Short mmCIF file of C-alpha atoms in Angstrom, two decimals:
data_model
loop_
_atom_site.label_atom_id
_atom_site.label_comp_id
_atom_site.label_asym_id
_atom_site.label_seq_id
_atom_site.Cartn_x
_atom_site.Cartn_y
_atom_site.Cartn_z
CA UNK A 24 -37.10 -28.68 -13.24
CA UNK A 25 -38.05 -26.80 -16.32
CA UNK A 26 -41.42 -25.47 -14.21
CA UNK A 27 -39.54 -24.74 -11.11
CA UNK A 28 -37.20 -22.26 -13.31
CA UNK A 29 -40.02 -20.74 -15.21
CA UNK A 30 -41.74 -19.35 -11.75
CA UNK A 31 -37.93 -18.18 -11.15
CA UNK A 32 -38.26 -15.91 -13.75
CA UNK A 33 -41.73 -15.30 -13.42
CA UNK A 34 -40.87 -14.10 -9.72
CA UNK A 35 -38.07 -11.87 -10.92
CA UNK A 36 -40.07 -10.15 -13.57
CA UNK A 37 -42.94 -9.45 -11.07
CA UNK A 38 -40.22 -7.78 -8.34
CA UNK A 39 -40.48 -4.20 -8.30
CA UNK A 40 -37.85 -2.27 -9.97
CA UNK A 41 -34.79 -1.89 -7.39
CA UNK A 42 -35.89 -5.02 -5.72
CA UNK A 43 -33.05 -7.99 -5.34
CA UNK A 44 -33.16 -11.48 -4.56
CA UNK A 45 -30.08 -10.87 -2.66
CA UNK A 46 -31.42 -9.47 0.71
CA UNK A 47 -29.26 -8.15 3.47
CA UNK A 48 -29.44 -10.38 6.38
CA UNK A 49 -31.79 -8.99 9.10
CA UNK A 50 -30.39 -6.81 11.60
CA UNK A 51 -27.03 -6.11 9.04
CA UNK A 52 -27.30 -2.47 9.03
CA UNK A 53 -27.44 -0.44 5.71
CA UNK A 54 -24.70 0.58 4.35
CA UNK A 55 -23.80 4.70 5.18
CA UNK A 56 -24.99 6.95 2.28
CA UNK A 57 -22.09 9.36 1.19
CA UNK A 58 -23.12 12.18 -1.01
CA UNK A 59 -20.08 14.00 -1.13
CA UNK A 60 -17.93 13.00 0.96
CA UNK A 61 -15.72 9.29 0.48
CA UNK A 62 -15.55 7.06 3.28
CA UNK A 63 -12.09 6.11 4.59
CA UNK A 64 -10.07 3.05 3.54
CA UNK A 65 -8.74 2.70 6.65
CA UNK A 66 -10.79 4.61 9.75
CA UNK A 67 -8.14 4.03 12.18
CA UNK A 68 -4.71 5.94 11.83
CA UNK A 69 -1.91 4.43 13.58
CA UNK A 70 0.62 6.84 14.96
CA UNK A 71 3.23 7.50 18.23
CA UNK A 72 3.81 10.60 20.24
CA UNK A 73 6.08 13.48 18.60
CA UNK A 74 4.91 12.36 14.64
CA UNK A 75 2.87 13.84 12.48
CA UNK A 76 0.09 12.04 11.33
CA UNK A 77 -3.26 12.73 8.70
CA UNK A 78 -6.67 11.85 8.86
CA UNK A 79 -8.43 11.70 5.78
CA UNK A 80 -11.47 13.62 4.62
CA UNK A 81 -11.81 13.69 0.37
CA UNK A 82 -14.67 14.92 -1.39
CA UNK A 83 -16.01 13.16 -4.46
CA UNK A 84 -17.82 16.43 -5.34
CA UNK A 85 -17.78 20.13 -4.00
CA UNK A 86 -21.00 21.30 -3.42
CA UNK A 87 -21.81 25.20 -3.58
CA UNK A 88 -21.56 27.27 -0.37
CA UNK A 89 -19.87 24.09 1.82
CA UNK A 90 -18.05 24.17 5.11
CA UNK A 91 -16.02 21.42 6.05
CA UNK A 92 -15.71 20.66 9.95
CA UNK A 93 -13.10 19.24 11.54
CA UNK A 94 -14.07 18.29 15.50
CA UNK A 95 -12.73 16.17 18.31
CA UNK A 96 -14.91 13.91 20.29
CA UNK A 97 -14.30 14.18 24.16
CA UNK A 98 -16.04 11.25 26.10
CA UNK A 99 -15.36 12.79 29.20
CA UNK A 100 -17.61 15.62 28.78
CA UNK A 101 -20.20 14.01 25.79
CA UNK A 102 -19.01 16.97 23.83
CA UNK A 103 -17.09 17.58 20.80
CA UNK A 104 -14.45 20.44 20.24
CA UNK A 105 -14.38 22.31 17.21
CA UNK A 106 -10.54 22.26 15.61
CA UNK A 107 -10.70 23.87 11.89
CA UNK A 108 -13.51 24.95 9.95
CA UNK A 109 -12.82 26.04 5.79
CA UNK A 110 -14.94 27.05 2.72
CA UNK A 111 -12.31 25.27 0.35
CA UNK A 112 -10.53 28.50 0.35
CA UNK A 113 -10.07 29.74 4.04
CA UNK A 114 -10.15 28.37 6.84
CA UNK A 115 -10.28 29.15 10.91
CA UNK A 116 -8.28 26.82 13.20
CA UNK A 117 -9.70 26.77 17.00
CA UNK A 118 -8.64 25.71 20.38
CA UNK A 119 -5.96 24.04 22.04
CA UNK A 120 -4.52 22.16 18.41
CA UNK A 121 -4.73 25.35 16.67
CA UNK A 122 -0.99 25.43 16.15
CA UNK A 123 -0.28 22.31 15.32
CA UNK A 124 -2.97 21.64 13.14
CA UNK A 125 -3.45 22.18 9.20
CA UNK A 126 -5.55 21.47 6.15
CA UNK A 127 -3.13 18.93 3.75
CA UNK A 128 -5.38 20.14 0.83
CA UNK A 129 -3.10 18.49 -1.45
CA UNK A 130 -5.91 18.93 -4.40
CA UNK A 131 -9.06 21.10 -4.66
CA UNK A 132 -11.19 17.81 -3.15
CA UNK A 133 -8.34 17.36 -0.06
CA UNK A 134 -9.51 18.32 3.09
CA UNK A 135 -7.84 15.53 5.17
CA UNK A 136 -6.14 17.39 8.71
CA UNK A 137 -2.71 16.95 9.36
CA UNK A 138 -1.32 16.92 13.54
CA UNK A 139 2.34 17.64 13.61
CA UNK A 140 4.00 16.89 16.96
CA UNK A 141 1.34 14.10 18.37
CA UNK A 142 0.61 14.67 21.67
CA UNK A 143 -0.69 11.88 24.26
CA UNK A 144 -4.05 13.83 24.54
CA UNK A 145 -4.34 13.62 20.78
CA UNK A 146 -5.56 10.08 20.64
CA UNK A 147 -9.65 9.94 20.28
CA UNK A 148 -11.88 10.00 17.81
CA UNK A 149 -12.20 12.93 15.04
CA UNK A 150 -14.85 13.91 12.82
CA UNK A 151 -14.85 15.21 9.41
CA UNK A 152 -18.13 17.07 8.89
CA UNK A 153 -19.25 18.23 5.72
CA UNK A 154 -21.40 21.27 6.17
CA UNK A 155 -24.19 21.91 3.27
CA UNK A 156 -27.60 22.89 4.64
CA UNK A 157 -29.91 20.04 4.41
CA UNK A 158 -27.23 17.84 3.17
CA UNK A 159 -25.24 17.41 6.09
CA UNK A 160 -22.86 14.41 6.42
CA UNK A 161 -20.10 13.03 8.41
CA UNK A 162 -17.27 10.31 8.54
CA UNK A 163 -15.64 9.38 11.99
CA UNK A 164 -11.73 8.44 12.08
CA UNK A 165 -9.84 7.43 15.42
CA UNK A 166 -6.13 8.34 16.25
CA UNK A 167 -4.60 5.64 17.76
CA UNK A 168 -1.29 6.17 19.34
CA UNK A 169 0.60 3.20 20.09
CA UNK A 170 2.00 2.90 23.90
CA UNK A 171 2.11 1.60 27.17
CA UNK A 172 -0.14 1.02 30.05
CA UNK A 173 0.97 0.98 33.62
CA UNK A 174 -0.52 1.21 37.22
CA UNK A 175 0.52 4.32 39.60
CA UNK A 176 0.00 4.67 42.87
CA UNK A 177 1.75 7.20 45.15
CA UNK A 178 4.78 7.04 47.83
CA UNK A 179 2.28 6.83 50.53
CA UNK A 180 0.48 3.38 49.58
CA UNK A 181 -2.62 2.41 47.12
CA UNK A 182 -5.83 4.12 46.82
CA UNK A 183 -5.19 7.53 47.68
CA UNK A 184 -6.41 9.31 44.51
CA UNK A 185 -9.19 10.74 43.76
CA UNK A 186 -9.95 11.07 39.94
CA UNK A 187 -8.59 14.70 39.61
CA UNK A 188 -5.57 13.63 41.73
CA UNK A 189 -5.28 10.27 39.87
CA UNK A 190 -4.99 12.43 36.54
CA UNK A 191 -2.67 15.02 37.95
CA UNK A 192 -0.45 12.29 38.83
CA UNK A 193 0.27 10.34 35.50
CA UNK A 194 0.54 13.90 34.23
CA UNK A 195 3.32 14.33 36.30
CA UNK A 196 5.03 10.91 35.10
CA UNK A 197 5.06 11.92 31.36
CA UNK A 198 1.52 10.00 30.78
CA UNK A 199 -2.01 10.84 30.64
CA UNK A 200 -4.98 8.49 31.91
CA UNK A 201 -5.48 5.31 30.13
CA UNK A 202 -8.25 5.60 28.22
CA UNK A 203 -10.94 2.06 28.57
CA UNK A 204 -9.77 1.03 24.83
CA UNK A 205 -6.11 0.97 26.13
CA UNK A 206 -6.16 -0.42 29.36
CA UNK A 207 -8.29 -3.25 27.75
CA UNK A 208 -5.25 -3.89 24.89
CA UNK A 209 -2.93 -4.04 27.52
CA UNK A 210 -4.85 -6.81 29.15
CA UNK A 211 -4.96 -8.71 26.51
CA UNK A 212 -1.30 -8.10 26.41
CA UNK A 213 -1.10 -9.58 29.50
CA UNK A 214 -1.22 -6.95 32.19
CA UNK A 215 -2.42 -8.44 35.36
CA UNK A 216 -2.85 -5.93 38.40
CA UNK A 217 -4.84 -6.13 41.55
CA UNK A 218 -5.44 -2.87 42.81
CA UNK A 219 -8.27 -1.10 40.93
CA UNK A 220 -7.56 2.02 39.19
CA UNK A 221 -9.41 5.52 37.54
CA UNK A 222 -9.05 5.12 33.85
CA UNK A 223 -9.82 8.85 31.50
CA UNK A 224 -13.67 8.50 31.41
CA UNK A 225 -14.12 8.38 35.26
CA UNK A 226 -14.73 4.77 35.53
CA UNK A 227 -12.47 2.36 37.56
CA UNK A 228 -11.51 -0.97 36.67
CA UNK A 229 -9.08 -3.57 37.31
CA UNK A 230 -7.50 -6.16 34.73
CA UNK A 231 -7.18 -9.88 35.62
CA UNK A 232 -4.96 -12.35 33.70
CA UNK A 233 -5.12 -15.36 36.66
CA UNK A 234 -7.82 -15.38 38.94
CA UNK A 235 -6.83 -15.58 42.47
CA UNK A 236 -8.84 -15.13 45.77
CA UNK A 237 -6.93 -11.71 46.97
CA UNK A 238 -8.46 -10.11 43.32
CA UNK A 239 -12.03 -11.29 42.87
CA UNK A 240 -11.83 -15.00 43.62
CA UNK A 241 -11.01 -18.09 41.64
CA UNK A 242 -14.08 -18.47 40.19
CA UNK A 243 -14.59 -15.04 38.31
CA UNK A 244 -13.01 -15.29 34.85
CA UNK A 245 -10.08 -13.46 33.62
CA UNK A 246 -10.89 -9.95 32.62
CA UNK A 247 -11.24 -6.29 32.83
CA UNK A 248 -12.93 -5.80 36.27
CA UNK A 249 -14.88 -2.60 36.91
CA UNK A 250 -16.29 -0.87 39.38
CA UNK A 251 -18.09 1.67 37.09
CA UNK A 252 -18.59 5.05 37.40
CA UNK A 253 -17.09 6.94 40.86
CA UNK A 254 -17.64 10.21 42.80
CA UNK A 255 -14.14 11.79 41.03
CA UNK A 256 -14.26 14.19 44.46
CA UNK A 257 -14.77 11.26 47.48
CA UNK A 258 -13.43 8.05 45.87
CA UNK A 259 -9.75 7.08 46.12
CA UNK A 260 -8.33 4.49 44.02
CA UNK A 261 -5.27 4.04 41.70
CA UNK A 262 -4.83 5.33 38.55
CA UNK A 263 -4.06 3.44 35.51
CA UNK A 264 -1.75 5.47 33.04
CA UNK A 265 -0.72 5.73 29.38
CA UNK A 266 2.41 7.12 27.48
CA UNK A 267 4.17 6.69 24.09
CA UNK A 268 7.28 7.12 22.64
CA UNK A 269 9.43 9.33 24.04
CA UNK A 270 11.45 12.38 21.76
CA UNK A 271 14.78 11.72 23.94
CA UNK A 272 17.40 9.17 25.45
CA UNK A 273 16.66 6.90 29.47
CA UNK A 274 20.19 6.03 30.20
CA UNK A 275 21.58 4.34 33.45
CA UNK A 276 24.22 5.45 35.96
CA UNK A 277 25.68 2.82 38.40
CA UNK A 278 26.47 3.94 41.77
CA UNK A 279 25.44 3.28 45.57
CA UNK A 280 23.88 6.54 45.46
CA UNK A 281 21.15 8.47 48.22
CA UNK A 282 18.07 10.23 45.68
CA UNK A 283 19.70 13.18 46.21
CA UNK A 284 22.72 11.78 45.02
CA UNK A 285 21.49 10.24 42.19
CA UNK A 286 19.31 13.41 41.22
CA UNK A 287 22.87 14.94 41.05
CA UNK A 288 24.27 12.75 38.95
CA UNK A 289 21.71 13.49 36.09
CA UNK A 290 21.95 16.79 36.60
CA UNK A 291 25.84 16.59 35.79
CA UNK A 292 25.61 15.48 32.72
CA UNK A 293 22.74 17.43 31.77
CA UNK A 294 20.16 15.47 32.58
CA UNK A 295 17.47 14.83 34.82
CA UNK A 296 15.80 11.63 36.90
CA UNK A 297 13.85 9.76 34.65
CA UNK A 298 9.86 10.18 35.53
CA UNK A 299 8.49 6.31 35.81
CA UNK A 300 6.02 7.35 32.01
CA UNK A 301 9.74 7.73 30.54
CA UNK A 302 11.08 4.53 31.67
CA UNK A 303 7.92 2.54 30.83
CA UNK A 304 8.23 4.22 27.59
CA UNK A 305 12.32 3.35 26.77
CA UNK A 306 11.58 -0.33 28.37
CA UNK A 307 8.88 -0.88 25.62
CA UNK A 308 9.84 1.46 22.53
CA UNK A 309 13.94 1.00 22.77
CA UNK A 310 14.07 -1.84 25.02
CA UNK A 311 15.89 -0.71 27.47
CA UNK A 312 16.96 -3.84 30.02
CA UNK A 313 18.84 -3.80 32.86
CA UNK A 314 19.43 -5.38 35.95
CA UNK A 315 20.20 -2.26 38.03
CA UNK A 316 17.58 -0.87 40.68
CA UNK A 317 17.70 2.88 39.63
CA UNK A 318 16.07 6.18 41.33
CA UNK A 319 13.60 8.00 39.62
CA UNK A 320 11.99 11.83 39.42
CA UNK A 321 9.42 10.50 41.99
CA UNK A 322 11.48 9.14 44.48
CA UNK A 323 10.67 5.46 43.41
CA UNK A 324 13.61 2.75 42.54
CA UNK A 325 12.85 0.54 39.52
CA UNK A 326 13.95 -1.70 36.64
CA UNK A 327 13.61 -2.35 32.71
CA UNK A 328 13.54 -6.43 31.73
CA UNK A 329 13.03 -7.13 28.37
CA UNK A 330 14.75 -10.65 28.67
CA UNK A 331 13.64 -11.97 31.97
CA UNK A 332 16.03 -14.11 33.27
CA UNK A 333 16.23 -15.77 36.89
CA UNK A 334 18.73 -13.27 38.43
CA UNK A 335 16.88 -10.38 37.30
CA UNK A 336 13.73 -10.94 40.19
CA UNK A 337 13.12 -14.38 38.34
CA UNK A 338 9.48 -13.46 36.84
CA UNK A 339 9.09 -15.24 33.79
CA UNK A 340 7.46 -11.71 32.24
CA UNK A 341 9.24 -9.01 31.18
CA UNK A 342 8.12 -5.54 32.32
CA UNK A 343 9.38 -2.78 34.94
CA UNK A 344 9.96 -4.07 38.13
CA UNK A 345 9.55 -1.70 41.30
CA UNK A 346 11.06 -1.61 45.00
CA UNK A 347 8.63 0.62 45.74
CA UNK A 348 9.72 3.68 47.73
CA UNK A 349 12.64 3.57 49.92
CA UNK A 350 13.82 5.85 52.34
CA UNK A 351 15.64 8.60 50.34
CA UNK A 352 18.73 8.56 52.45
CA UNK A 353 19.70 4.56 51.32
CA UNK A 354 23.11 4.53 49.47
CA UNK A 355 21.75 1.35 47.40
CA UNK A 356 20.74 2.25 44.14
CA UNK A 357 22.17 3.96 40.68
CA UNK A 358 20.02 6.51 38.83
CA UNK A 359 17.88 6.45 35.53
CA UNK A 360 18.29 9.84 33.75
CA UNK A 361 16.50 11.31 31.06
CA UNK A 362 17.84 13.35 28.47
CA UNK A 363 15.65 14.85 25.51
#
């Protein structure tokens, strides 16, 4: 024993300086080198449409003649968007965030960048860049905006989008295009949808909860299904979209009403119909839950469960049912309006 700790310390005196008998564990990759600038606590900042939210960038040090870069990376183009550049004592705002975005600089080292009014497109990934001639260096933070996926496809039946279409559309229903990292959440979440949809990146996938022969078979595993990358011009598919919280009020009026009708109605009391993003967004964010087929802005007639129950189409899950789109001149349905 007493020869077995003697070579012990004979080992560690012979180990060059710096050495340790600790080693990382092969393939653990070394840890990033910050010169100046402090790595975030927490790299992922949690926010919803219409807050403000910060993303932190502190330095430890100021080094002479720095810039400090604040950028956006957009994965649908492999490029990255300049959005502020300073020098600690001015600074340059650029692009489509220009107005709503500002330095916090709440002490000399502070140059963490503050969104007001979050907007869908915010989410992604930022970078803080710390601009110093040979000593360049960066930290990454992601904006995550907590929402809702759900599948769109137009009046006249599924796959008739092509990507640009497909994006124009959720546009139009208060949403953007899911981006992979949401659609995937809301599978594991438990959406389960058949039809194959365009997600932001140009890919088009397809989430599966149960496998069943009409989606893939029994035999594939549950999953997010893709199809990869598409011609955005030729292909037609789905589209899979995203929205948040909303800055405003869904509300339900009963009536056996036509869609002109119940367009009316909203418009009475200073409202309007209710775009299918909006009611996604007040069935998950205020749980809205009702019974009631209702009109909305695009002509379809849906319905918020948050308690499913039998009467209420007897699916055990709750979620926004749909009737599709019915012929505008049926006196059947009330109206979800949207005031904000």
């Amino acid at each position: 024993m007493h020869r077995l700790l003697l070579l012990g310390c004979l080992w560690l005196l012979a180990a060059p300086p710096g050495s340790s008998i600790f080693q990382r564990p092969t393939g653990t990759p070394a840890p990033l080198h910050l010169q100046y600038l402090l790595e975030p606590l927490h790299p992922t900042v949690h926010t919803q449409r219409g807050a403000t939210a910060t993303l932190p960038c502190v330095l430890r040090a100021l080094p002479r003649n720095y810039r400090v870069k604040w950028s956006k990376v957009e994965p649908a183009n492999y490029g990255e968007s300049i959005i502020i550049i300073t020098n600690g004592l001015f600074h340059k705002n650029y692009g489509p965030l220009s107005p709503r975005v500002r330095l916090r600089h709440s002490h000399r080292y502070d140059a963490s960048l503050t969104i007001t009014d979050v907007a869908l497109e915010d989410e992604g990934r930022y970078r803080c860049q710390l601009v110093n001639g040979l000593e360049d260096e960066s930290i990454s933070l992601t904006l995550h905006l907590e929402g809702v996926v759900f599948p769109y496809q137009p009046s006249n039946g599924r796959y008739k989008f092509n990507y640009h279409e497909a994006k124009r559309a959720c546009e139009q229903q208060d949403s953007r295009l899911a981006t992979y990292q949401q659609l995937y959440k809301a599978w594991t979440e438990g959406l389960d949808w058949c039809n194959a949809g365009w997600i932001l990146d140009g890919t088009v996938h397809y989430p599966i909860i149960n496998s069943r022969e009409p989606c893939g078979g029994r035999l594939l595993l549950p999953g997010v299904r893709t199809y990869g990358a598409r011609d955005k011009q030729k292909d037609r598919f789905d589209a899979f979209c995203f929205t948040s919280a909303l800055q405003g009020q869904v509300y339900f009026i009963r009536g056996h009403l036509n869609f002109k009708e119940a367009g009316q109605a909203c418009r009475n009391q200073g409202a309007a119909l209710a775009k299918v993003g909006q009611l996604y967004s007040a069935w998950k964010f205020s749980q809205l839950d009702r019974c009631d087929g209702g009109w909305l802005a695009d002509g379809s007639v849906r319905y918020p469960i948050t308690m499913p129950r039998q009467r209420c189409g007897g699916m055990p899950e709750p979620g926004v049912r749909s009737f599709g789109f019915p012929s505008k001149e049926m006196r059947t349905y009330g109206s979800y309006c949207f005031v904000g």
